[in-house]
């Protein structure tokens, strides 16, 4: 049975005349966690933006739960269950509560209220400061708010751009722990990272190099490839 939730094929995209993605494709299955590894400038953000419809695909296709969404507007993709956590993650000029409401703007009001209470239970630091501006939080707390905001719409697929950026190892493990809870409830994840920080939660890994997908496989298979292991794990 096909259980592909997200399926991207042959994506070309870029900025102006500059082509950044060269036939990039990947699959995320229902409830699966996929990590997209790529160095600075490899095209990770560009690929995620095309998946969300924030940047048009020049060619290729994106399907969500079997439906072609290549030309769908971002808000319609979000209504269908996608959520995006960018590197900035939150609106600093809005309160914590307002950020969560924006994250869940397409949810039914009662469902959103229940979800926000659930999230405040998981993130007590945020619960204590609901009316504080997101910009007043520390970097780590801001990222936590970013995770909560992305989850407040109860997505089926959460797409995250470098969640570890600017986070201490302690916060990274906290984010992984929180995501683990939602994975248990069927949430699928696609996490773009420059390093191996989030591999603990990966069912499968893709590598992106110069806008092209290279390796695809399990974390064990990545370890078994000595060149890739050297590139991403920093081993001799
Ligand atoms: P990073 O870790 O730095 O975010 P990345 O893998 O996410 O890297 P992208 O941000 O997708 O990479 O950038 C890929 C390429 O596209 C880079 O060469 C970058 O300079 C270029 N690029 C990104 N955004 C734009 C833009 N708005 N206009 C022109 N070129 C861009």
PDB file of C-alpha atoms and ligand atoms in Angstrom:
ATOM      1  CA  UNK A   1       0.000   0.000   0.000  1.00  0.00           C
ATOM      2  CA  UNK A   2       1.428   3.417  -0.836  1.00  0.00           C
ATOM      3  CA  UNK A   3       1.787   5.387   2.378  1.00  0.00           C
ATOM      4  CA  UNK A   4       3.579   8.381   0.938  1.00  0.00           C
ATOM      5  CA  UNK A   5       2.469  11.566   2.657  1.00  0.00           C
ATOM      6  CA  UNK A   6       4.747  13.929   0.775  1.00  0.00           C
ATOM      7  CA  UNK A   7       6.281  13.098  -2.558  1.00  0.00           C
ATOM      8  CA  UNK A   8       8.488  15.582  -4.427  1.00  0.00           C
ATOM      9  CA  UNK A   9       9.889  14.664  -7.822  1.00  0.00           C
ATOM     10  CA  UNK A  10      12.351  16.271 -10.183  1.00  0.00           C
ATOM     11  CA  UNK A  11      12.191  19.756  -8.667  1.00  0.00           C
ATOM     12  CA  UNK A  12      14.043  22.556 -10.384  1.00  0.00           C
ATOM     13  CA  UNK A  13      13.850  25.999  -8.784  1.00  0.00           C
ATOM     14  CA  UNK A  14      15.902  29.106  -8.110  1.00  0.00           C
ATOM     15  CA  UNK A  15      15.993  32.854  -7.920  1.00  0.00           C
ATOM     16  CA  UNK A  16      15.805  35.012 -11.052  1.00  0.00           C
ATOM     17  CA  UNK A  17      18.032  33.273 -13.544  1.00  0.00           C
ATOM     18  CA  UNK A  18      20.025  31.422 -10.923  1.00  0.00           C
ATOM     19  CA  UNK A  19      19.063  27.775 -10.725  1.00  0.00           C
ATOM     20  CA  UNK A  20      19.552  26.332  -7.242  1.00  0.00           C
ATOM     21  CA  UNK A  21      17.637  23.018  -7.296  1.00  0.00           C
ATOM     22  CA  UNK A  22      18.487  20.464  -9.937  1.00  0.00           C
ATOM     23  CA  UNK A  23      15.891  17.709 -10.150  1.00  0.00           C
ATOM     24  CA  UNK A  24      15.575  17.362  -6.383  1.00  0.00           C
ATOM     25  CA  UNK A  25      13.106  14.824  -5.021  1.00  0.00           C
ATOM     26  CA  UNK A  26      12.245  13.190  -1.735  1.00  0.00           C
ATOM     27  CA  UNK A  27       9.519  11.255   0.002  1.00  0.00           C
ATOM     28  CA  UNK A  28       8.134  11.426   3.530  1.00  0.00           C
ATOM     29  CA  UNK A  29       5.837   8.574   4.494  1.00  0.00           C
ATOM     30  CA  UNK A  30       2.959   8.807   6.981  1.00  0.00           C
ATOM     31  CA  UNK A  31       4.361   9.262  10.481  1.00  0.00           C
ATOM     32  CA  UNK A  32       7.946   9.097   9.270  1.00  0.00           C
ATOM     33  CA  UNK A  33      10.859  11.330  10.309  1.00  0.00           C
ATOM     34  CA  UNK A  34      13.178  12.355   7.509  1.00  0.00           C
ATOM     35  CA  UNK A  35      16.309  14.458   7.879  1.00  0.00           C
ATOM     36  CA  UNK A  36      17.646  16.443   4.936  1.00  0.00           C
ATOM     37  CA  UNK A  37      21.376  16.970   5.413  1.00  0.00           C
ATOM     38  CA  UNK A  38      23.240  19.591   3.449  1.00  0.00           C
ATOM     39  CA  UNK A  39      26.064  22.065   3.919  1.00  0.00           C
ATOM     40  CA  UNK A  40      25.585  25.808   4.040  1.00  0.00           C
ATOM     41  CA  UNK A  41      24.183  26.903   0.667  1.00  0.00           C
ATOM     42  CA  UNK A  42      23.327  23.392  -0.545  1.00  0.00           C
ATOM     43  CA  UNK A  43      19.759  24.492  -1.234  1.00  0.00           C
ATOM     44  CA  UNK A  44      17.907  23.095   1.786  1.00  0.00           C
ATOM     45  CA  UNK A  45      15.880  26.241   2.472  1.00  0.00           C
ATOM     46  CA  UNK A  46      15.111  26.588  -1.224  1.00  0.00           C
ATOM     47  CA  UNK A  47      13.804  23.019  -1.375  1.00  0.00           C
ATOM     48  CA  UNK A  48      11.669  23.447   1.749  1.00  0.00           C
ATOM     49  CA  UNK A  49      10.217  26.672   0.367  1.00  0.00           C
ATOM     50  CA  UNK A  50       9.245  24.923  -2.862  1.00  0.00           C
ATOM     51  CA  UNK A  51       7.605  22.123  -0.858  1.00  0.00           C
ATOM     52  CA  UNK A  52       5.549  24.731   1.028  1.00  0.00           C
ATOM     53  CA  UNK A  53       4.751  26.802  -2.064  1.00  0.00           C
ATOM     54  CA  UNK A  54       6.715  29.810  -0.797  1.00  0.00           C
ATOM     55  CA  UNK A  55       8.799  29.619  -3.955  1.00  0.00           C
ATOM     56  CA  UNK A  56       7.519  28.310  -7.308  1.00  0.00           C
ATOM     57  CA  UNK A  57       8.816  25.079  -8.805  1.00  0.00           C
ATOM     58  CA  UNK A  58      10.240  25.681 -12.290  1.00  0.00           C
ATOM     59  CA  UNK A  59       9.569  22.058 -13.067  1.00  0.00           C
ATOM     60  CA  UNK A  60       8.822  18.841 -11.237  1.00  0.00           C
ATOM     61  CA  UNK A  61       5.969  18.037  -8.882  1.00  0.00           C
ATOM     62  CA  UNK A  62       4.935  17.945  -5.244  1.00  0.00           C
ATOM     63  CA  UNK A  63       2.159  15.680  -3.982  1.00  0.00           C
ATOM     64  CA  UNK A  64       0.588  15.552  -0.528  1.00  0.00           C
ATOM     65  CA  UNK A  65      -1.366  12.426   0.422  1.00  0.00           C
ATOM     66  CA  UNK A  66      -1.609  11.526  -3.259  1.00  0.00           C
ATOM     67  CA  UNK A  67      -2.944  14.924  -4.417  1.00  0.00           C
ATOM     68  CA  UNK A  68      -0.867  17.131  -6.696  1.00  0.00           C
ATOM     69  CA  UNK A  69      -0.183  20.372  -4.807  1.00  0.00           C
ATOM     70  CA  UNK A  70       2.573  21.735  -7.074  1.00  0.00           C
ATOM     71  CA  UNK A  71       0.591  24.858  -7.933  1.00  0.00           C
ATOM     72  CA  UNK A  72      -1.342  25.199  -4.700  1.00  0.00           C
ATOM     73  CA  UNK A  73      -0.966  28.342  -2.593  1.00  0.00           C
ATOM     74  CA  UNK A  74       0.884  27.987   0.706  1.00  0.00           C
ATOM     75  CA  UNK A  75      -2.197  28.592   2.850  1.00  0.00           C
ATOM     76  CA  UNK A  76      -4.007  25.755   1.090  1.00  0.00           C
ATOM     77  CA  UNK A  77      -1.055  23.459   1.739  1.00  0.00           C
ATOM     78  CA  UNK A  78      -1.216  24.418   5.408  1.00  0.00           C
ATOM     79  CA  UNK A  79      -4.962  23.706   5.488  1.00  0.00           C
ATOM     80  CA  UNK A  80      -4.158  20.261   4.103  1.00  0.00           C
ATOM     81  CA  UNK A  81      -1.859  19.523   7.015  1.00  0.00           C
ATOM     82  CA  UNK A  82       1.572  20.973   6.309  1.00  0.00           C
ATOM     83  CA  UNK A  83       3.338  23.272   8.783  1.00  0.00           C
ATOM     84  CA  UNK A  84       6.598  25.136   8.298  1.00  0.00           C
ATOM     85  CA  UNK A  85       9.052  26.263  10.924  1.00  0.00           C
ATOM     86  CA  UNK A  86      11.518  28.648   9.324  1.00  0.00           C
ATOM     87  CA  UNK A  87      14.850  29.565  10.878  1.00  0.00           C
ATOM     88  CA  UNK A  88      13.242  32.722  12.307  1.00  0.00           C
ATOM     89  CA  UNK A  89      10.372  30.591  13.592  1.00  0.00           C
ATOM     90  CA  UNK A  90       8.323  33.280  15.409  1.00  0.00           C
ATOM     91  CA  UNK A  91       7.015  36.830  15.135  1.00  0.00           C
ATOM     92  CA  UNK A  92       9.037  38.722  17.784  1.00  0.00           C
ATOM     93  CA  UNK A  93       6.642  41.711  17.864  1.00  0.00           C
ATOM     94  CA  UNK A  94       3.651  39.530  18.804  1.00  0.00           C
ATOM     95  CA  UNK A  95       2.910  37.851  22.123  1.00  0.00           C
ATOM     96  CA  UNK A  96       3.420  34.160  22.768  1.00  0.00           C
ATOM     97  CA  UNK A  97      -0.338  33.651  22.684  1.00  0.00           C
ATOM     98  CA  UNK A  98      -0.677  35.520  19.382  1.00  0.00           C
ATOM     99  CA  UNK A  99       2.099  33.461  17.825  1.00  0.00           C
ATOM    100  CA  UNK A 100       0.298  30.247  18.753  1.00  0.00           C
ATOM    101  CA  UNK A 101      -2.978  31.591  17.348  1.00  0.00           C
ATOM    102  CA  UNK A 102      -1.280  32.399  14.072  1.00  0.00           C
ATOM    103  CA  UNK A 103       0.212  28.919  13.940  1.00  0.00           C
ATOM    104  CA  UNK A 104      -3.267  27.480  14.352  1.00  0.00           C
ATOM    105  CA  UNK A 105      -5.169  30.050  12.313  1.00  0.00           C
ATOM    106  CA  UNK A 106      -6.904  27.460  10.113  1.00  0.00           C
ATOM    107  CA  UNK A 107      -7.927  25.197  12.972  1.00  0.00           C
ATOM    108  CA  UNK A 108     -11.462  25.124  14.319  1.00  0.00           C
ATOM    109  CA  UNK A 109     -11.523  27.545  17.359  1.00  0.00           C
ATOM    110  CA  UNK A 110     -12.324  24.900  19.986  1.00  0.00           C
ATOM    111  CA  UNK A 111      -9.719  22.527  18.632  1.00  0.00           C
ATOM    112  CA  UNK A 112      -7.192  25.366  18.642  1.00  0.00           C
ATOM    113  CA  UNK A 113      -7.957  26.261  22.260  1.00  0.00           C
ATOM    114  CA  UNK A 114      -7.525  22.630  23.317  1.00  0.00           C
ATOM    115  CA  UNK A 115      -4.315  22.310  21.340  1.00  0.00           C
ATOM    116  CA  UNK A 116      -2.907  25.514  22.852  1.00  0.00           C
ATOM    117  CA  UNK A 117      -3.602  24.260  26.365  1.00  0.00           C
ATOM    118  CA  UNK A 118      -1.901  20.970  25.491  1.00  0.00           C
ATOM    119  CA  UNK A 119       1.125  22.891  24.189  1.00  0.00           C
ATOM    120  CA  UNK A 120       1.223  25.180  27.234  1.00  0.00           C
ATOM    121  CA  UNK A 121       1.266  22.020  29.355  1.00  0.00           C
ATOM    122  CA  UNK A 122       4.314  20.800  27.466  1.00  0.00           C
ATOM    123  CA  UNK A 123       6.036  24.201  27.505  1.00  0.00           C
ATOM    124  CA  UNK A 124       5.457  25.648  31.001  1.00  0.00           C
ATOM    125  CA  UNK A 125       7.947  28.470  30.354  1.00  0.00           C
ATOM    126  CA  UNK A 126       5.641  29.708  27.616  1.00  0.00           C
ATOM    127  CA  UNK A 127       2.488  29.160  29.670  1.00  0.00           C
ATOM    128  CA  UNK A 128       3.762  31.489  32.391  1.00  0.00           C
ATOM    129  CA  UNK A 129       4.365  34.290  29.921  1.00  0.00           C
ATOM    130  CA  UNK A 130       1.449  34.098  27.486  1.00  0.00           C
ATOM    131  CA  UNK A 131       1.161  37.871  27.123  1.00  0.00           C
ATOM    132  CA  UNK A 132       4.891  38.496  26.831  1.00  0.00           C
ATOM    133  CA  UNK A 133       6.321  39.458  23.474  1.00  0.00           C
ATOM    134  CA  UNK A 134       8.071  36.599  21.675  1.00  0.00           C
ATOM    135  CA  UNK A 135      10.981  38.996  21.179  1.00  0.00           C
ATOM    136  CA  UNK A 136      11.544  39.080  24.948  1.00  0.00           C
ATOM    137  CA  UNK A 137      12.315  35.340  25.086  1.00  0.00           C
ATOM    138  CA  UNK A 138      15.797  33.839  25.062  1.00  0.00           C
ATOM    139  CA  UNK A 139      16.997  32.216  21.821  1.00  0.00           C
ATOM    140  CA  UNK A 140      16.206  28.731  23.094  1.00  0.00           C
ATOM    141  CA  UNK A 141      12.754  29.683  24.370  1.00  0.00           C
ATOM    142  CA  UNK A 142      12.024  31.406  21.092  1.00  0.00           C
ATOM    143  CA  UNK A 143      12.812  28.201  19.259  1.00  0.00           C
ATOM    144  CA  UNK A 144      10.545  26.310  21.624  1.00  0.00           C
ATOM    145  CA  UNK A 145       7.812  28.805  20.810  1.00  0.00           C
ATOM    146  CA  UNK A 146       8.575  28.183  17.126  1.00  0.00           C
ATOM    147  CA  UNK A 147       8.000  24.472  17.639  1.00  0.00           C
ATOM    148  CA  UNK A 148       4.786  25.141  19.591  1.00  0.00           C
ATOM    149  CA  UNK A 149       3.582  27.595  16.944  1.00  0.00           C
ATOM    150  CA  UNK A 150       4.206  25.079  14.169  1.00  0.00           C
ATOM    151  CA  UNK A 151       2.347  22.387  16.114  1.00  0.00           C
ATOM    152  CA  UNK A 152      -0.602  24.557  17.117  1.00  0.00           C
ATOM    153  CA  UNK A 153      -2.415  23.876  13.840  1.00  0.00           C
ATOM    154  CA  UNK A 154      -2.154  20.106  14.502  1.00  0.00           C
ATOM    155  CA  UNK A 155      -0.264  19.390  11.243  1.00  0.00           C
ATOM    156  CA  UNK A 156       0.252  15.939   9.725  1.00  0.00           C
ATOM    157  CA  UNK A 157       3.646  16.986   8.429  1.00  0.00           C
ATOM    158  CA  UNK A 158       5.990  19.441  10.119  1.00  0.00           C
ATOM    159  CA  UNK A 159       8.752  20.852   7.916  1.00  0.00           C
ATOM    160  CA  UNK A 160      11.586  22.435   9.918  1.00  0.00           C
ATOM    161  CA  UNK A 161      14.477  24.527   8.651  1.00  0.00           C
ATOM    162  CA  UNK A 162      17.580  24.079  10.818  1.00  0.00           C
ATOM    163  CA  UNK A 163      15.865  23.870  14.198  1.00  0.00           C
ATOM    164  CA  UNK A 164      19.263  23.392  15.880  1.00  0.00           C
ATOM    165  CA  UNK A 165      20.607  26.756  14.655  1.00  0.00           C
ATOM    166  CA  UNK A 166      21.565  28.850  17.667  1.00  0.00           C
ATOM    167  CA  UNK A 167      20.382  26.189  20.122  1.00  0.00           C
ATOM    168  CA  UNK A 168      22.408  24.752  22.969  1.00  0.00           C
ATOM    169  CA  UNK A 169      22.680  20.936  23.094  1.00  0.00           C
ATOM    170  CA  UNK A 170      20.298  20.968  26.043  1.00  0.00           C
ATOM    171  CA  UNK A 171      17.576  22.715  24.068  1.00  0.00           C
ATOM    172  CA  UNK A 172      18.242  20.451  21.070  1.00  0.00           C
ATOM    173  CA  UNK A 173      17.522  17.369  23.168  1.00  0.00           C
ATOM    174  CA  UNK A 174      14.420  19.059  24.554  1.00  0.00           C
ATOM    175  CA  UNK A 175      13.150  19.779  21.027  1.00  0.00           C
ATOM    176  CA  UNK A 176      13.870  16.165  20.030  1.00  0.00           C
ATOM    177  CA  UNK A 177      12.040  14.919  23.109  1.00  0.00           C
ATOM    178  CA  UNK A 178       8.987  17.084  22.390  1.00  0.00           C
ATOM    179  CA  UNK A 179       8.890  16.070  18.740  1.00  0.00           C
ATOM    180  CA  UNK A 180       9.152  12.438  19.830  1.00  0.00           C
ATOM    181  CA  UNK A 181       5.896  12.790  21.763  1.00  0.00           C
ATOM    182  CA  UNK A 182       4.045  14.067  18.700  1.00  0.00           C
ATOM    183  CA  UNK A 183       5.603  11.427  16.449  1.00  0.00           C
ATOM    184  CA  UNK A 184       3.920   8.895  18.687  1.00  0.00           C
ATOM    185  CA  UNK A 185       0.644  10.551  17.679  1.00  0.00           C
ATOM    186  CA  UNK A 186       1.415  10.117  13.975  1.00  0.00           C
ATOM    187  CA  UNK A 187       3.156  13.392  13.134  1.00  0.00           C
ATOM    188  CA  UNK A 188       5.549  13.149  10.166  1.00  0.00           C
ATOM    189  CA  UNK A 189       8.697  15.286  10.169  1.00  0.00           C
ATOM    190  CA  UNK A 190      11.010  16.683   7.545  1.00  0.00           C
ATOM    191  CA  UNK A 191      13.995  18.392   9.175  1.00  0.00           C
ATOM    192  CA  UNK A 192      16.702  20.212   7.215  1.00  0.00           C
ATOM    193  CA  UNK A 193      20.029  20.392   9.020  1.00  0.00           C
ATOM    194  CA  UNK A 194      23.668  21.182   8.292  1.00  0.00           C
ATOM    195  CA  UNK A 195      24.880  18.705  10.849  1.00  0.00           C
ATOM    196  CA  UNK A 196      23.908  15.422  12.383  1.00  0.00           C
ATOM    197  CA  UNK A 197      22.202  16.895  15.440  1.00  0.00           C
ATOM    198  CA  UNK A 198      18.731  15.637  14.613  1.00  0.00           C
ATOM    199  CA  UNK A 199      19.688  12.216  13.276  1.00  0.00           C
ATOM    200  CA  UNK A 200      18.516  10.651  16.547  1.00  0.00           C
ATOM    201  CA  UNK A 201      14.964  11.004  15.357  1.00  0.00           C
ATOM    202  CA  UNK A 202      15.540  10.096  11.688  1.00  0.00           C
ATOM    203  CA  UNK A 203      13.943   7.076  10.081  1.00  0.00           C
ATOM    204  CA  UNK A 204      15.634   8.042   6.813  1.00  0.00           C
ATOM    205  CA  UNK A 205      18.138  10.588   5.573  1.00  0.00           C
ATOM    206  CA  UNK A 206      18.670  12.462   2.311  1.00  0.00           C
ATOM    207  CA  UNK A 207      21.748  14.477   1.483  1.00  0.00           C
ATOM    208  CA  UNK A 208      21.595  17.589  -0.661  1.00  0.00           C
ATOM    209  CA  UNK A 209      24.694  18.842  -2.411  1.00  0.00           C
ATOM    210  CA  UNK A 210      24.723  21.676  -4.918  1.00  0.00           C
ATOM    211  CA  UNK A 211      20.933  21.480  -5.206  1.00  0.00           C
ATOM    212  CA  UNK A 212      20.975  17.771  -6.035  1.00  0.00           C
ATOM    213  CA  UNK A 213      19.897  14.894  -3.834  1.00  0.00           C
ATOM    214  CA  UNK A 214      22.770  12.445  -3.438  1.00  0.00           C
ATOM    215  CA  UNK A 215      22.386   9.818  -0.753  1.00  0.00           C
ATOM    216  CA  UNK A 216      19.074   8.402   0.375  1.00  0.00           C
ATOM    217  CA  UNK A 217      18.829   5.771   3.061  1.00  0.00           C
ATOM    218  CA  UNK A 218      18.857   4.913   6.736  1.00  0.00           C
ATOM    219  CA  UNK A 219      21.174   6.440   9.330  1.00  0.00           C
ATOM    220  CA  UNK A 220      23.015   3.086   9.456  1.00  0.00           C
ATOM    221  CA  UNK A 221      23.593   3.206   5.699  1.00  0.00           C
ATOM    222  CA  UNK A 222      24.867   6.782   6.035  1.00  0.00           C
ATOM    223  CA  UNK A 223      27.366   5.597   8.633  1.00  0.00           C
ATOM    224  CA  UNK A 224      28.423   2.774   6.337  1.00  0.00           C
ATOM    225  CA  UNK A 225      29.352   5.240   3.568  1.00  0.00           C
ATOM    226  CA  UNK A 226      32.796   6.399   4.602  1.00  0.00           C
ATOM    227  CA  UNK A 227      32.897   9.553   2.482  1.00  0.00           C
ATOM    228  CA  UNK A 228      29.527  10.699   3.803  1.00  0.00           C
ATOM    229  CA  UNK A 229      30.427   9.768   7.320  1.00  0.00           C
ATOM    230  CA  UNK A 230      33.541  11.908   7.009  1.00  0.00           C
ATOM    231  CA  UNK A 231      31.563  14.804   5.515  1.00  0.00           C
ATOM    232  CA  UNK A 232      28.767  14.841   8.058  1.00  0.00           C
ATOM    233  CA  UNK A 233      30.172  13.256  11.179  1.00  0.00           C
ATOM    234  CA  UNK A 234      33.585  14.892  10.926  1.00  0.00           C
ATOM    235  CA  UNK A 235      35.441  11.579  11.230  1.00  0.00           C
ATOM    236  CA  UNK A 236      38.817  10.740   9.699  1.00  0.00           C
TER     237      UNK A 236
HETATM  238  P1  LIG B   1      21.805  27.702   4.657  1.00  0.00           P
HETATM  239  O1  LIG B   1      22.235  26.679   5.618  1.00  0.00           O
HETATM  240  O2  LIG B   1      22.793  28.787   4.466  1.00  0.00           O
HETATM  241  O3  LIG B   1      20.407  28.210   4.884  1.00  0.00           O
HETATM  242  P2  LIG B   1      20.730  26.207   2.459  1.00  0.00           P
HETATM  243  O4  LIG B   1      21.168  24.814   2.187  1.00  0.00           O
HETATM  244  O5  LIG B   1      19.413  26.378   3.123  1.00  0.00           O
HETATM  245  O6  LIG B   1      21.845  26.945   3.261  1.00  0.00           O
HETATM  246  P3  LIG B   1      19.701  27.983   0.463  1.00  0.00           P
HETATM  247  O7  LIG B   1      19.395  29.047   1.450  1.00  0.00           O
HETATM  248  O8  LIG B   1      18.571  27.225  -0.117  1.00  0.00           O
HETATM  249  O9  LIG B   1      20.745  26.942   1.083  1.00  0.00           O
HETATM  250  O10 LIG B   1      20.578  28.638  -0.688  1.00  0.00           O
HETATM  251  C1  LIG B   1      21.010  27.913  -1.827  1.00  0.00           C
HETATM  252  C2  LIG B   1      21.634  28.871  -2.812  1.00  0.00           C
HETATM  253  O11 LIG B   1      20.666  29.804  -3.269  1.00  0.00           O
HETATM  254  C3  LIG B   1      22.798  29.675  -2.234  1.00  0.00           C
HETATM  255  O12 LIG B   1      23.784  29.759  -3.229  1.00  0.00           O
HETATM  256  C4  LIG B   1      22.182  31.028  -1.990  1.00  0.00           C
HETATM  257  O13 LIG B   1      23.137  32.048  -2.129  1.00  0.00           O
HETATM  258  C5  LIG B   1      21.121  31.131  -3.061  1.00  0.00           C
HETATM  259  N1  LIG B   1      19.998  31.954  -2.614  1.00  0.00           N
HETATM  260  C6  LIG B   1      19.240  31.747  -1.517  1.00  0.00           C
HETATM  261  N2  LIG B   1      18.268  32.673  -1.402  1.00  0.00           N
HETATM  262  C7  LIG B   1      18.405  33.498  -2.472  1.00  0.00           C
HETATM  263  C8  LIG B   1      17.712  34.675  -2.926  1.00  0.00           C
HETATM  264  N3  LIG B   1      16.652  35.157  -2.284  1.00  0.00           N
HETATM  265  N4  LIG B   1      18.165  35.252  -4.063  1.00  0.00           N
HETATM  266  C9  LIG B   1      19.220  34.743  -4.746  1.00  0.00           C
HETATM  267  N5  LIG B   1      19.915  33.646  -4.367  1.00  0.00           N
HETATM  268  C10 LIG B   1      19.522  33.048  -3.249  1.00  0.00           C
END
